[in-house]
Short mmCIF file of C-alpha atoms in Angstrom, two decimals:
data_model
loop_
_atom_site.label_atom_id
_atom_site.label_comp_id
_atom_site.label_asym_id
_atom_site.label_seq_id
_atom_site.Cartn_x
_atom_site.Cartn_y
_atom_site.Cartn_z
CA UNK D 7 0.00 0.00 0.00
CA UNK D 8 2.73 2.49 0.40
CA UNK D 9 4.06 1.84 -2.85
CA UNK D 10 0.77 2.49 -3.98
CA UNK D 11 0.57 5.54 -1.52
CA UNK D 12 3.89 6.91 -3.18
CA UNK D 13 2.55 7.12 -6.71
CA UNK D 14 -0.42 8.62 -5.99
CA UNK D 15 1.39 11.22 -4.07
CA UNK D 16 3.74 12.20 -6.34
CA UNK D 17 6.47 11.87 -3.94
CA UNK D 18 8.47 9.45 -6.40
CA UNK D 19 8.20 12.23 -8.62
CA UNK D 20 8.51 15.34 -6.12
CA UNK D 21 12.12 13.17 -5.38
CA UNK D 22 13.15 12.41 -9.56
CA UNK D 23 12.64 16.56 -10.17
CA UNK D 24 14.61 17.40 -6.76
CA UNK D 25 17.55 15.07 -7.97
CA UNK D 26 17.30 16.02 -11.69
CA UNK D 27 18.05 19.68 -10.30
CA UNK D 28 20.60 19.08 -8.06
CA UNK D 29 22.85 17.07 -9.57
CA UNK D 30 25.95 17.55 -10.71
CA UNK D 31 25.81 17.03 -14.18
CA UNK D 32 24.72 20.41 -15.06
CA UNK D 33 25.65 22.28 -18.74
CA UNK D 34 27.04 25.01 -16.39
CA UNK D 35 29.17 22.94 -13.34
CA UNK D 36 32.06 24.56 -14.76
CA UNK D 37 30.59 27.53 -13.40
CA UNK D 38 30.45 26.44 -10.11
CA UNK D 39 26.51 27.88 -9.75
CA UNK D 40 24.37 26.89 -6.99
CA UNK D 41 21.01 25.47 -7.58
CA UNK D 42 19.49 29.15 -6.81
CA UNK D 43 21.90 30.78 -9.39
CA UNK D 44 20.38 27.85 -11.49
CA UNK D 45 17.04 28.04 -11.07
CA UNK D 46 17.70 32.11 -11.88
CA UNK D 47 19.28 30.83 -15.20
CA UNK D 48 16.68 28.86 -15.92
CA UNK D 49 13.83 31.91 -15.09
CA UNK D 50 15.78 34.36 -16.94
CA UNK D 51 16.29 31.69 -20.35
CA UNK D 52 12.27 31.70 -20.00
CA UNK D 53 11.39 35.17 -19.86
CA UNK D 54 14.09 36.01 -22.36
CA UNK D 55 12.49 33.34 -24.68
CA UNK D 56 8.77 34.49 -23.95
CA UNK D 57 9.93 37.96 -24.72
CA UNK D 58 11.74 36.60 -27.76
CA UNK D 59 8.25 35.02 -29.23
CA UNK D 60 6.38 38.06 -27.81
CA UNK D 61 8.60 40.36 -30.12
CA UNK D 62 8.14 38.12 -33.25
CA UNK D 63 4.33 38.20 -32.43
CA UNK D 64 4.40 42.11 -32.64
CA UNK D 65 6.62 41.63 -35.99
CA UNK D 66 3.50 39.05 -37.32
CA UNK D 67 1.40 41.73 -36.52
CA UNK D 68 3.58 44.16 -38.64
CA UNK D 69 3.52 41.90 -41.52
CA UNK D 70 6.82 41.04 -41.46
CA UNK D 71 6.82 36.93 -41.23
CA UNK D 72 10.28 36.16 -41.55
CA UNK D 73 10.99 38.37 -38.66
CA UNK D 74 8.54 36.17 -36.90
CA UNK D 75 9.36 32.92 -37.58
CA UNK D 76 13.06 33.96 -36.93
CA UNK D 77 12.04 35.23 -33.61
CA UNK D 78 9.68 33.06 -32.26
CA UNK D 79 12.11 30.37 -32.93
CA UNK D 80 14.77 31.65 -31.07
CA UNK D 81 12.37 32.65 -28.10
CA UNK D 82 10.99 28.66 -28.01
CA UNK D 83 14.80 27.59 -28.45
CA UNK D 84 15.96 30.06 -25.57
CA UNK D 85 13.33 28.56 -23.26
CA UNK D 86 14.79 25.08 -23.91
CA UNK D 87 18.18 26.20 -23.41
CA UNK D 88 16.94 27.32 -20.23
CA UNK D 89 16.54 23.75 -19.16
CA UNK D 90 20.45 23.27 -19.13
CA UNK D 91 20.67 25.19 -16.24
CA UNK D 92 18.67 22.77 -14.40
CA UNK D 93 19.57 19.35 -16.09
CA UNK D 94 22.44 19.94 -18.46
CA UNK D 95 22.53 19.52 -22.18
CA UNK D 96 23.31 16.04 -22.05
CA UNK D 97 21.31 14.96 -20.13
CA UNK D 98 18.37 17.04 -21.70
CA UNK D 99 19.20 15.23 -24.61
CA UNK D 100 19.16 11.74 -23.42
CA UNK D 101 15.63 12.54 -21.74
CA UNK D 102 14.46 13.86 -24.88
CA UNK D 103 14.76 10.33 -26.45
CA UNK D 104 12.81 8.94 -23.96
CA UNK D 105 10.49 6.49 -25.00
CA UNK D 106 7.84 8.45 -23.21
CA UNK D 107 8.66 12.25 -24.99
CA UNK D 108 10.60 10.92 -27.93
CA UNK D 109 7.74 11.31 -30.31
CA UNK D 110 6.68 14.94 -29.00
CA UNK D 111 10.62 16.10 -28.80
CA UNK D 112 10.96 14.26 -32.66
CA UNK D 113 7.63 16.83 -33.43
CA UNK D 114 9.43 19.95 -31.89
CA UNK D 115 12.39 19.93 -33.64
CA UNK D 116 10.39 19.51 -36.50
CA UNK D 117 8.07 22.05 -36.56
CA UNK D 118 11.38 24.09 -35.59
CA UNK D 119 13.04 23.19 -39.16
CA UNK D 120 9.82 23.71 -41.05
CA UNK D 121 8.88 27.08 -39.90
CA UNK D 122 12.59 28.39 -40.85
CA UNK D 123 12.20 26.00 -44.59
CA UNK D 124 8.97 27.90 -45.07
CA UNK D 125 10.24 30.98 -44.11
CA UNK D 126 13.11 31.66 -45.93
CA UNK D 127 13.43 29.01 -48.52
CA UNK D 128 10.17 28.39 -49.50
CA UNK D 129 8.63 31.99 -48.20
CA UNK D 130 4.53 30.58 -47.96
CA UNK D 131 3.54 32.86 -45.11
CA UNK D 132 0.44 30.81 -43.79
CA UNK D 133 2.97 27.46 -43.41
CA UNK D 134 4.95 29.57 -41.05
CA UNK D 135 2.12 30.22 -39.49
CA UNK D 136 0.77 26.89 -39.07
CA UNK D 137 4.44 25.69 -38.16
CA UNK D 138 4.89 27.92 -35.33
CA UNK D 139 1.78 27.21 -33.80
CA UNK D 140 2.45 23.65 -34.12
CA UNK D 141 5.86 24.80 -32.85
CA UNK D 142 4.31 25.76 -29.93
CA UNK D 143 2.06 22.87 -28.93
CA UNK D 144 4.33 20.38 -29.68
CA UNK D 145 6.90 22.20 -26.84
CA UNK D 146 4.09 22.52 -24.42
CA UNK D 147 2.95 18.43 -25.09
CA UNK D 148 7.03 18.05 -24.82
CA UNK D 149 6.93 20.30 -21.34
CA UNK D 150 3.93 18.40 -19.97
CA UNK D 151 6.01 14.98 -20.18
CA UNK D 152 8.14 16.02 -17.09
CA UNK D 153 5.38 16.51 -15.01
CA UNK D 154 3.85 13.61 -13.20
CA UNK D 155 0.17 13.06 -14.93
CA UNK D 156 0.22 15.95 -16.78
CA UNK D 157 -0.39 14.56 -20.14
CA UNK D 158 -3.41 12.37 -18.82
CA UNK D 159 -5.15 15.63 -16.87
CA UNK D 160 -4.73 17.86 -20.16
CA UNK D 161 -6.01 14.61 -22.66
CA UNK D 162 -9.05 15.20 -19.94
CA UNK D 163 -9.58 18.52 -19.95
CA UNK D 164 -9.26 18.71 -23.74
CA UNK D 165 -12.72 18.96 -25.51
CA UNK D 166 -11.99 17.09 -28.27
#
């Protein structure tokens, strides 16, 4: 039963993020940061990114795509840089191929490519579109694989 009890909890899973963030095998130990400097890293790789994507948003607006795509990109990339502050690049990596995320990580990097192929070699402006928003969901089914149930609650709270 406390197995059990532990699962339902999350505790298993409360312990796997507190490890992943405190180990030692971080992009940056050369740095010799401590997990708060980290977790700052991390925060400031996010905003930076959501600013990023905010920016190309404003440049959509504007009518200038390429702009966009070119920005948006970088802000989505810049958020998942962020992550090597808290796991390292390697081992980001390895977890991306992950039986679990490996499809929705295969689908990000994707959509990545295709929204700068249709945005500068092949220049069809609704593509980009479509690719960035795909872009998008495909990082936030990727983000929802690191947190314990996440995937099942929003495949509930979906409509569709």
């Amino acid at each position: 039963m406390e197995g059990l009890w532990n699962k339902l909890s999350g505790s298993e899973s409360a312990a796997i993020v507190d490890n992943m963030t405190t180990g030692d095998d971080s992009a940056f130990k050369f740095l010799d940061l401590t997990r708060t400097q980290r977790l700052y890293g991390f925060g400031i790789c996010l905003v930076c990114g959501f600013a990023l994507s905010l920016i190309g948003a404003i440049c959509f607006v504007l009518g200038q795509i390429t702009l966009f795509a070119t920005l948006y990109t970088l802000g989505v990339v810049c958020s998942l840089v962020g992550t090597g502050f808290l796991l390292g690049f390697w081992k980001q990596c390895k977890m991306m191929m992950d039986p679990v995320r490996i499809y929705a990580a295969g689908i990000f990097l994707l959509c990545i490519a295709l929204t700068f192929v249709f945005a500068f070699a092949i220049e069809i402006d609704v593509l980009v579109i479509i690719f960035a928003v795909a872009t998008y969901l495909s990082y936030a089914w990727y983000s929802l694989s690191y947190i314990p149930y996440a995937r099942a609650l929003a495949r509930k709270l979906w409509p569709w």
